[in-house]
Amino acid sequence: MDIMDLASKGIIKITKNYGKKIAKDHTAPAIEDAEPVVISGAQFNVGFSRDEINPDTSTDKTYWIAGHGSGHKMEGQKTPVYASAVWIDCGGSEGVLWIGADIVGFTGVEVNKVRSMLADFAKETGCKCINISSTHSHSGIDTVGYWGKPNLVSIPSDGKDPQYIDMLMNTMVKVAKEAYANRKAGKLYAGNKELEESLSGRRSPKKKPFKKVTRIRFAPADGSNETWIVNFPAHPNSLGGSNRMLSAEYPYYLREKIMADCGANVLFGIGAIGAVDAPEFDGKQGFEEIKAQGETIADAAMAIDNEVELNPEIKFVQQKFYYPISNNVLTLLAMRKTFNADVYPCEIGEMGLALKSEMTYMNIGGKKLVTFPGEMFQQTVYGGYDSAEESSTGAGPEINPTPISEIAGDPDLLVFGVTNDMTGYVVPPNDFVLHKTQPYLNKAYDRFNRDHYHETNSMGIESQKILADTFTKLVEKIG
């Protein structure tokens, strides 16, 4: 037995004992079923704002780059990074707010802190829903915690910088208030277009990935600059593990291209990105490649020609739920306060613990969208599960939950990942494989010798069922 086997056994013992202690000392309060909210009126009002969230580089302070392993010190900055906000209402005294930021993610603890900072604003404006999405750039600053300097068995230290987090939150509050102040009357449209370029589906290479660029477009009645919410299902991670420069990756170039060509403001969000990467371009590497990615996706967004006008009505239900934890390494990080987490006893999952997380299901004038806290594998949303012959485990698709889009009855269901929380990958059960002696500590290889890194950053095999069951209840409420 090597040192990593011993470390894994020790981590499992420590974290299971922690779960028992939590069960002994705490209870999990019942979570009430959220009631649907309906906002309607004669016309849409939309406002936009954005501001930079660049770090202070005038000192010797260390910032850690998030993604592709821990312990990567930031050595400079290649592109600006931003926080953006979009306010939407239907001409009345109530509306919704969407905040997006060029960060790897926020836990529910940070999300709720921002909401508390906006509590008075929400009361004054009639804001009924606040969603906070991350572009999930793997070249962003660590805003979660587990990309700091690692120890001998690869357990990272907290990589967050408190001053940067404070600045980030204050900027989110600032752009939220400005978006409301900037609202104008106009019309809202939705459409999509499939990207012609290939995406990289690293886990099931034979599967055709969902690669539609989706655009929700606001056209002000006064003819001023439009506001777009653009969504695309691919990781912003092409700079790779050797990069030490802060960047928003392809979303930055996507937004700049649309602004330059159309004059439109853009809030960008990721879709179902589990194991899916942006296009690769022959002869281009590094920043040349992410620029090509962003501009290519922007071109597709600008070429959308199947738009439908949305009715001025917003229906949504925002539901909290307990998310069981089987990942002993993430549990250890929570115990060490490496990242912020409120845990509760739970009968499901290996650790006997759960996070309180949330999802929002929304219908904006006929366009259905849902937020998820994690990185959904596309099969979990749009179907296309591996057969028993193809699957990593030899199990058939019958052990997997119904895909999310089928539950919604909408093959083009719009998904915003890493929104209102960050909880890792959501892998179909028949493709879920763990290392036999180092579960969640090191990646496994399946019977086809395929890499199963993603499970190490998942909550566990139960994740998809929990999300599907919760989503089913929300669909029953608003259709």
Coordinates of C-alpha atoms in Angstrom, one line a residue:
M1 CA 0.0 0.0 0.0
D2 CA 1.5 3.3 -1.1
I3 CA 1.3 6.7 0.7
M4 CA -1.7 7.8 -1.4
D5 CA -3.6 4.7 -0.4
L6 CA -2.8 5.3 3.2
A7 CA -3.8 9.0 2.8
S8 CA -7.1 8.0 1.2
K9 CA -7.9 5.6 4.0
G10 CA -7.2 8.3 6.6
I11 CA -9.3 10.9 4.8
I12 CA -12.2 8.5 4.5
K13 CA -12.0 7.7 8.3
I14 CA -11.7 11.3 9.3
T15 CA -14.6 12.5 7.1
K16 CA -17.0 9.7 8.0
N17 CA -16.4 10.5 11.7
Y18 CA -17.1 14.1 10.9
G19 CA -20.3 13.1 9.3
K20 CA -21.3 11.1 12.4
K21 CA -20.5 14.1 14.6
I22 CA -22.6 16.4 12.5
A23 CA -25.5 13.9 12.7
K24 CA -25.1 13.8 16.5
D25 CA -24.9 17.5 17.1
H26 CA -27.1 19.0 14.3
T27 CA -30.4 18.5 12.5
A28 CA -31.3 19.3 9.0
P29 CA -34.3 21.7 9.0
A30 CA -37.0 20.8 6.6
I31 CA -36.9 22.8 3.4
E32 CA -40.2 24.2 2.3
D33 CA -41.4 23.8 -1.3
A34 CA -41.0 27.1 -3.0
E35 CA -44.1 28.7 -4.5
P36 CA -44.1 29.9 -8.2
V37 CA -43.8 33.6 -8.9
V38 CA -45.5 35.2 -11.9
I39 CA -44.5 38.7 -13.2
S40 CA -46.4 40.0 -16.1
G41 CA -47.2 43.3 -17.8
A42 CA -47.4 45.2 -21.1
Q43 CA -43.8 45.3 -22.1
F44 CA -40.3 44.3 -21.1
N45 CA -37.9 46.7 -19.3
V46 CA -34.3 45.7 -19.4
G47 CA -31.2 47.3 -18.0
F48 CA -27.5 46.4 -18.2
S49 CA -24.3 47.3 -16.4
R50 CA -20.8 45.9 -16.1
D51 CA -17.5 46.8 -14.4
E52 CA -14.0 45.4 -14.1
I53 CA -13.1 43.0 -11.3
N54 CA -9.4 43.1 -11.9
P55 CA -7.1 42.4 -8.9
D56 CA -4.8 44.9 -7.4
T57 CA -1.4 44.0 -8.8
S58 CA 0.5 47.0 -7.3
T59 CA 1.6 45.0 -4.3
D60 CA 3.4 41.7 -3.8
K61 CA 0.1 39.9 -2.9
T62 CA -0.3 36.4 -4.3
Y63 CA -3.3 35.4 -6.3
W64 CA -3.9 31.8 -7.3
I65 CA -5.1 30.8 -10.8
A66 CA -8.2 28.5 -10.5
G67 CA -8.4 25.3 -12.5
H68 CA -6.0 22.7 -13.9
G69 CA -4.5 21.8 -10.5
S70 CA -3.8 23.9 -7.4
G71 CA -0.8 25.9 -6.4
H72 CA -0.5 28.0 -9.6
K73 CA 0.5 31.6 -8.8
M74 CA -0.8 34.3 -11.0
E75 CA 2.1 36.0 -12.8
G76 CA 0.3 38.7 -14.8
Q77 CA -3.0 39.6 -16.5
K78 CA -3.8 39.1 -20.2
T79 CA -7.4 40.3 -20.5
P80 CA -9.7 42.3 -18.2
V81 CA -12.2 40.4 -16.2
Y82 CA -15.7 41.7 -15.5
A83 CA -18.9 41.5 -13.5
S84 CA -22.1 42.2 -15.4
A85 CA -25.8 42.5 -14.5
V86 CA -29.0 42.4 -16.3
W87 CA -32.3 43.5 -14.9
I88 CA -35.6 42.3 -16.5
D89 CA -39.2 43.3 -15.6
C90 CA -42.5 43.4 -17.4
G91 CA -43.3 47.1 -16.9
G92 CA -44.6 46.8 -13.4
S93 CA -43.1 47.0 -9.9
E94 CA -41.5 43.6 -9.8
G95 CA -38.5 42.1 -11.7
V96 CA -35.6 39.7 -11.7
L97 CA -31.8 40.3 -11.7
W98 CA -29.1 38.2 -13.3
I99 CA -25.5 38.8 -12.3
G100 CA -22.6 37.2 -14.2
A101 CA -18.8 37.3 -13.5
D102 CA -15.6 36.1 -15.0
I103 CA -14.8 33.8 -12.1
V104 CA -14.4 30.0 -11.7
G105 CA -17.4 30.0 -9.3
F106 CA -18.9 31.0 -6.0
T107 CA -20.2 28.7 -3.3
G108 CA -23.7 29.2 -2.0
V109 CA -22.3 31.0 1.0
E110 CA -20.8 33.8 -1.1
V111 CA -23.9 33.9 -3.3
N112 CA -26.1 34.4 -0.3
K113 CA -23.7 37.1 1.1
V114 CA -24.2 39.1 -2.1
R115 CA -27.9 38.6 -1.9
S116 CA -27.9 39.9 1.7
M117 CA -25.9 43.0 0.5
L118 CA -28.7 43.5 -2.0
A119 CA -31.6 42.9 0.4
D120 CA -32.6 46.6 0.7
F121 CA -32.3 47.0 -3.0
A122 CA -34.5 44.0 -3.6
K123 CA -37.2 45.4 -1.3
E124 CA -37.1 48.9 -2.9
T125 CA -37.2 47.6 -6.5
G126 CA -39.5 44.6 -6.2
C127 CA -36.6 42.2 -7.2
K128 CA -38.1 38.7 -6.8
C129 CA -35.1 36.6 -7.9
I130 CA -31.3 37.1 -8.0
N131 CA -29.3 34.6 -9.9
I132 CA -25.5 34.7 -9.9
S133 CA -23.7 32.9 -12.7
S134 CA -20.0 32.3 -13.2
T135 CA -18.3 32.0 -16.6
H136 CA -16.1 29.3 -15.0
S137 CA -12.9 30.6 -16.5
H138 CA -10.0 28.2 -15.7
S139 CA -7.7 31.2 -15.9
G140 CA -9.5 33.2 -13.3
I141 CA -8.6 34.0 -9.8
D142 CA -9.5 31.4 -7.1
T143 CA -12.8 32.6 -5.7
V144 CA -13.8 29.2 -4.2
G145 CA -10.8 28.2 -2.2
Y146 CA -9.3 25.0 -3.4
W147 CA -6.6 26.2 -5.7
G148 CA -4.1 27.3 -3.1
K149 CA -0.8 25.7 -2.4
P150 CA -1.2 21.9 -2.0
N151 CA 0.4 19.6 0.5
L152 CA 2.2 16.3 -0.1
V153 CA -0.9 14.4 -0.9
S154 CA -2.3 17.1 -3.2
I155 CA -4.8 18.6 -0.6
P156 CA -4.8 22.3 -1.4
S157 CA -4.9 25.2 1.0
D158 CA -7.4 28.1 0.8
G159 CA -6.6 30.1 -2.3
K160 CA -9.1 32.9 -1.8
D161 CA -8.0 36.5 -1.1
P162 CA -10.4 38.2 1.3
Q163 CA -9.8 41.7 -0.1
Y164 CA -10.4 40.5 -3.7
I165 CA -13.6 38.7 -2.6
D166 CA -14.9 41.9 -0.9
M167 CA -14.1 43.9 -4.0
L168 CA -15.8 41.4 -6.2
M169 CA -19.0 41.3 -4.1
N170 CA -19.1 45.1 -3.9
T171 CA -18.8 45.3 -7.7
M172 CA -21.6 42.8 -8.1
V173 CA -23.8 45.0 -5.9
K174 CA -22.7 48.1 -7.9
V175 CA -23.6 46.7 -11.3
A176 CA -26.8 45.3 -10.0
K177 CA -28.0 48.7 -8.9
E178 CA -26.8 50.3 -12.1
A179 CA -28.6 47.7 -14.3
Y180 CA -31.8 48.6 -12.6
A181 CA -31.2 52.3 -13.0
N182 CA -30.4 51.8 -16.7
R183 CA -33.6 49.9 -17.6
K184 CA -35.4 50.8 -20.8
A185 CA -38.6 49.6 -22.5
G186 CA -38.4 47.4 -25.5
K187 CA -38.9 43.9 -26.9
L188 CA -37.2 40.6 -26.0
Y189 CA -36.4 37.8 -28.4
A190 CA -34.8 34.3 -28.1
G191 CA -33.1 32.1 -30.7
N192 CA -30.2 29.7 -31.2
K193 CA -27.8 28.5 -33.7
E194 CA -25.6 25.3 -33.8
L195 CA -21.9 26.0 -34.0
E196 CA -20.4 24.5 -37.1
E197 CA -17.0 23.9 -35.5
S198 CA -16.4 20.7 -33.6
L199 CA -16.3 20.6 -29.8
S200 CA -14.2 18.2 -27.8
G201 CA -16.2 15.6 -25.9
R202 CA -13.5 14.0 -23.8
R203 CA -15.5 11.3 -22.2
S204 CA -17.8 9.9 -25.0
P205 CA -16.0 10.9 -28.2
K206 CA -18.6 9.1 -30.4
K207 CA -21.4 11.2 -29.0
K208 CA -22.4 14.4 -30.9
P209 CA -22.3 17.2 -28.3
F210 CA -25.0 19.8 -27.9
K211 CA -23.3 22.9 -29.3
K212 CA -26.0 25.5 -29.8
V213 CA -25.3 29.1 -29.1
T214 CA -28.4 30.6 -27.4
R215 CA -29.2 34.3 -27.4
I216 CA -31.8 36.2 -25.5
R217 CA -31.8 39.6 -27.2
F218 CA -33.3 42.8 -25.8
A219 CA -34.0 45.6 -28.4
P220 CA -34.8 48.9 -26.7
A221 CA -37.6 50.9 -28.2
D222 CA -35.4 54.0 -28.4
G223 CA -32.9 52.3 -30.7
S224 CA -30.1 52.5 -28.2
N225 CA -27.6 49.6 -27.6
E226 CA -29.1 46.2 -27.3
T227 CA -28.5 43.8 -24.4
W228 CA -27.8 40.1 -25.0
I229 CA -27.7 37.2 -22.7
V230 CA -25.5 34.6 -24.5
N231 CA -25.1 31.0 -23.5
F232 CA -22.8 28.3 -24.8
P233 CA -21.9 24.8 -23.5
A234 CA -18.1 24.6 -23.5
H235 CA -15.4 25.0 -20.9
P236 CA -13.4 28.2 -20.9
N237 CA -10.2 26.3 -20.2
S238 CA -8.1 26.2 -23.3
L239 CA -5.1 28.0 -22.0
G240 CA -4.3 24.9 -20.0
G241 CA -2.4 24.0 -16.8
S242 CA 0.8 25.9 -17.8
N243 CA -1.0 29.2 -18.0
R244 CA -0.2 31.7 -15.2
M245 CA -1.9 34.8 -16.7
L246 CA -5.3 36.0 -15.5
S247 CA -7.9 35.9 -18.3
A248 CA -11.6 35.5 -18.9
E249 CA -10.6 33.1 -21.7
Y250 CA -13.0 32.9 -24.7
P251 CA -16.0 34.7 -23.1
Y252 CA -13.9 37.9 -23.1
Y253 CA -13.3 37.8 -26.9
L254 CA -16.9 36.7 -27.5
R255 CA -18.3 39.8 -25.7
E256 CA -15.7 42.2 -27.3
K257 CA -16.5 40.9 -30.8
I258 CA -20.3 41.4 -30.4
M259 CA -19.8 44.8 -28.9
A260 CA -17.5 45.8 -31.8
D261 CA -19.7 44.5 -34.5
C262 CA -23.2 45.1 -33.1
G263 CA -22.8 47.5 -30.3
A264 CA -24.6 45.1 -27.9
N265 CA -23.9 44.6 -24.2
V266 CA -23.4 40.9 -23.3
L267 CA -23.8 38.9 -20.2
F268 CA -22.4 35.4 -20.9
G269 CA -23.2 32.2 -19.1
I270 CA -22.1 28.6 -19.6
G271 CA -24.4 25.7 -20.4
A272 CA -23.9 21.9 -19.8
I273 CA -20.1 21.9 -20.0
G274 CA -19.2 18.6 -18.3
A275 CA -16.2 17.1 -20.3
V276 CA -16.9 19.5 -23.2
D277 CA -14.3 21.9 -24.4
A278 CA -14.4 24.8 -26.9
P279 CA -13.2 24.3 -30.6
E280 CA -9.6 23.7 -31.4
F281 CA -8.0 25.6 -34.3
D282 CA -5.1 24.2 -36.3
G283 CA -2.1 26.4 -36.0
K284 CA -3.4 28.4 -33.1
Q285 CA -2.4 28.0 -29.5
G286 CA -2.8 29.9 -26.2
F287 CA -4.3 33.4 -26.5
E288 CA -4.6 33.1 -30.3
E289 CA -6.8 30.1 -29.8
I290 CA -9.1 31.5 -27.2
K291 CA -9.5 34.6 -29.3
A292 CA -10.5 32.5 -32.2
Q293 CA -12.9 30.5 -30.0
G294 CA -14.6 33.7 -28.7
E295 CA -14.9 35.3 -32.1
T296 CA -16.2 32.1 -33.7
I297 CA -18.9 31.7 -31.1
A298 CA -19.7 35.4 -31.3
D299 CA -20.2 35.1 -35.1
A300 CA -22.7 32.3 -34.5
A301 CA -24.5 34.3 -31.9
M302 CA -24.7 37.3 -34.4
A303 CA -26.0 34.9 -37.2
I304 CA -29.0 33.6 -35.3
D305 CA -32.0 33.8 -37.6
N306 CA -34.7 31.8 -35.9
E307 CA -35.7 34.3 -33.2
V308 CA -39.1 34.4 -31.7
E309 CA -40.5 37.3 -29.7
L310 CA -41.1 36.6 -26.1
N311 CA -44.3 37.6 -24.3
P312 CA -43.8 40.1 -21.3
E313 CA -44.3 37.4 -18.6
I314 CA -41.8 35.8 -16.3
K315 CA -42.6 32.7 -14.3
F316 CA -40.1 31.1 -12.0
V317 CA -39.6 29.0 -9.0
Q318 CA -36.4 29.1 -7.0
Q319 CA -36.0 26.0 -4.9
K320 CA -33.4 25.1 -2.2
F321 CA -32.6 21.4 -1.7
Y322 CA -30.2 19.2 0.2
Y323 CA -27.4 17.9 -2.0
P324 CA -25.8 14.7 -0.6
I325 CA -22.0 14.5 -0.4
S326 CA -20.1 11.3 -1.1
N327 CA -16.8 13.0 -2.0
N328 CA -14.5 12.5 1.0
V329 CA -11.9 14.9 -0.3
L330 CA -14.4 17.8 -0.7
T331 CA -15.7 17.0 2.7
L332 CA -12.1 17.3 4.1
L333 CA -11.7 20.7 2.4
A334 CA -15.0 21.8 4.0
M335 CA -13.8 20.6 7.4
R336 CA -10.5 22.6 6.9
K337 CA -12.5 25.7 5.9
T338 CA -10.6 25.7 2.6
F339 CA -13.9 26.7 1.0
N340 CA -17.1 27.9 2.6
A341 CA -19.8 25.3 3.1
D342 CA -22.8 24.9 5.4
V343 CA -23.3 21.1 5.9
Y344 CA -26.2 19.2 7.4
P345 CA -26.7 15.5 8.3
C346 CA -28.1 13.4 5.5
E347 CA -29.1 9.8 5.1
I348 CA -28.0 9.7 1.4
G349 CA -24.4 9.7 0.4
E350 CA -21.2 8.1 1.7
M351 CA -20.4 10.9 4.2
G352 CA -23.8 11.2 5.9
L353 CA -23.7 14.9 4.9
A354 CA -25.3 17.3 2.5
L355 CA -24.9 20.9 1.3
K356 CA -27.9 23.1 1.1
S357 CA -27.9 24.2 -2.6
E358 CA -30.5 25.5 -5.0
M359 CA -31.8 25.7 -8.6
T360 CA -34.0 28.1 -10.4
Y361 CA -36.5 27.1 -13.1
M362 CA -37.7 30.0 -15.2
N363 CA -39.9 30.7 -18.2
I364 CA -39.3 34.1 -19.7
G365 CA -42.1 34.7 -22.2
G366 CA -42.0 31.2 -23.5
K367 CA -38.3 30.5 -23.2
K368 CA -37.5 27.9 -20.6
L369 CA -34.3 28.0 -18.7
V370 CA -32.9 26.3 -15.6
T371 CA -29.9 27.0 -13.3
F372 CA -27.8 24.3 -11.9
P373 CA -25.1 24.6 -9.2
G374 CA -22.7 22.2 -11.0
E375 CA -21.2 21.3 -14.3
M376 CA -23.7 19.0 -16.0
F377 CA -22.6 16.3 -18.4
Q378 CA -24.6 16.9 -21.6
Q379 CA -26.1 13.4 -21.4
T380 CA -27.7 14.3 -18.1
V381 CA -29.5 17.2 -19.8
Y382 CA -30.0 16.3 -23.4
G383 CA -29.8 12.5 -23.4
G384 CA -27.7 10.2 -25.5
Y385 CA -26.6 7.9 -22.7
D386 CA -24.0 5.2 -23.4
S387 CA -25.4 1.7 -23.9
A388 CA -24.3 -1.2 -21.7
E389 CA -21.7 -2.1 -24.4
E390 CA -20.4 1.5 -24.5
S391 CA -20.6 2.5 -20.9
S392 CA -17.6 2.7 -18.5
T393 CA -19.3 0.5 -16.0
G394 CA -21.1 -2.1 -18.3
A395 CA -24.4 -0.9 -17.0
G396 CA -27.1 0.3 -19.4
P397 CA -28.9 3.6 -19.6
E398 CA -31.8 2.3 -17.6
I399 CA -30.0 3.1 -14.3
N400 CA -29.8 6.8 -15.2
P401 CA -32.4 9.4 -14.4
T402 CA -34.6 10.9 -17.1
P403 CA -32.6 13.6 -18.9
I404 CA -33.5 17.1 -17.8
S405 CA -34.7 18.4 -21.2
E406 CA -37.1 15.4 -21.4
I407 CA -38.5 16.3 -18.0
A408 CA -39.0 19.9 -19.3
G409 CA -40.4 18.7 -22.6
D410 CA -38.0 21.0 -24.4
P411 CA -35.0 19.7 -26.4
D412 CA -33.6 23.3 -26.4
L413 CA -33.9 23.8 -22.7
L414 CA -31.4 26.6 -21.8
V415 CA -29.1 25.5 -19.0
F416 CA -26.9 27.9 -16.9
G417 CA -24.3 25.9 -15.0
V418 CA -22.2 26.9 -12.0
T419 CA -25.0 29.3 -11.0
N420 CA -25.9 30.2 -7.4
D421 CA -23.4 27.6 -6.1
M422 CA -20.5 25.5 -7.2
T423 CA -20.8 21.8 -6.6
G424 CA -18.7 20.0 -9.3
Y425 CA -19.5 17.7 -12.1
V426 CA -22.7 15.8 -12.6
V427 CA -21.9 12.4 -14.2
P428 CA -24.5 9.8 -15.4
P429 CA -24.5 6.8 -13.0
N430 CA -23.6 4.3 -15.7
D431 CA -20.5 6.3 -16.6
F432 CA -19.4 6.9 -13.0
V433 CA -16.1 5.3 -12.0
L434 CA -13.9 5.8 -9.0
H435 CA -10.4 4.8 -8.1
K436 CA -10.6 1.5 -6.2
T437 CA -8.2 2.4 -3.4
Q438 CA -8.1 6.3 -3.7
P439 CA -11.7 7.3 -4.4
Y440 CA -12.0 11.0 -5.1
L441 CA -8.4 11.6 -4.3
N442 CA -7.0 10.4 -7.6
K443 CA -8.7 9.7 -11.0
A444 CA -9.6 6.2 -12.2
Y445 CA -9.4 4.5 -15.6
D446 CA -12.3 2.5 -16.8
R447 CA -12.5 -0.8 -18.7
F448 CA -11.6 1.0 -21.9
N449 CA -8.7 2.8 -20.2
R450 CA -10.5 6.1 -20.4
D451 CA -9.7 8.8 -17.9
H452 CA -12.3 9.5 -15.1
Y453 CA -10.9 12.7 -13.6
H454 CA -14.3 14.3 -13.4
E455 CA -15.6 12.1 -10.6
T456 CA -12.9 13.4 -8.3
N457 CA -14.6 16.9 -8.5
S458 CA -18.2 15.6 -8.2
M459 CA -20.4 15.4 -5.1
G460 CA -21.0 11.7 -5.9
I461 CA -23.0 9.3 -8.0
E462 CA -26.3 10.4 -6.4
S463 CA -26.0 13.9 -7.9
Q464 CA -28.0 13.5 -11.1
K465 CA -30.9 11.8 -9.4
I466 CA -31.2 14.6 -6.8
L467 CA -31.2 17.2 -9.5
A468 CA -33.6 15.4 -11.7
D469 CA -36.0 14.7 -8.8
T470 CA -35.9 18.4 -7.7
F471 CA -36.3 19.6 -11.2
T472 CA -39.3 17.4 -11.8
K473 CA -41.1 19.0 -8.9
L474 CA -40.4 22.5 -10.4
V475 CA -41.7 21.5 -13.8
E476 CA -44.9 20.3 -12.2
K477 CA -45.4 23.8 -10.7
I478 CA -44.9 26.0 -13.8
G479 CA -44.8 23.6 -16.8

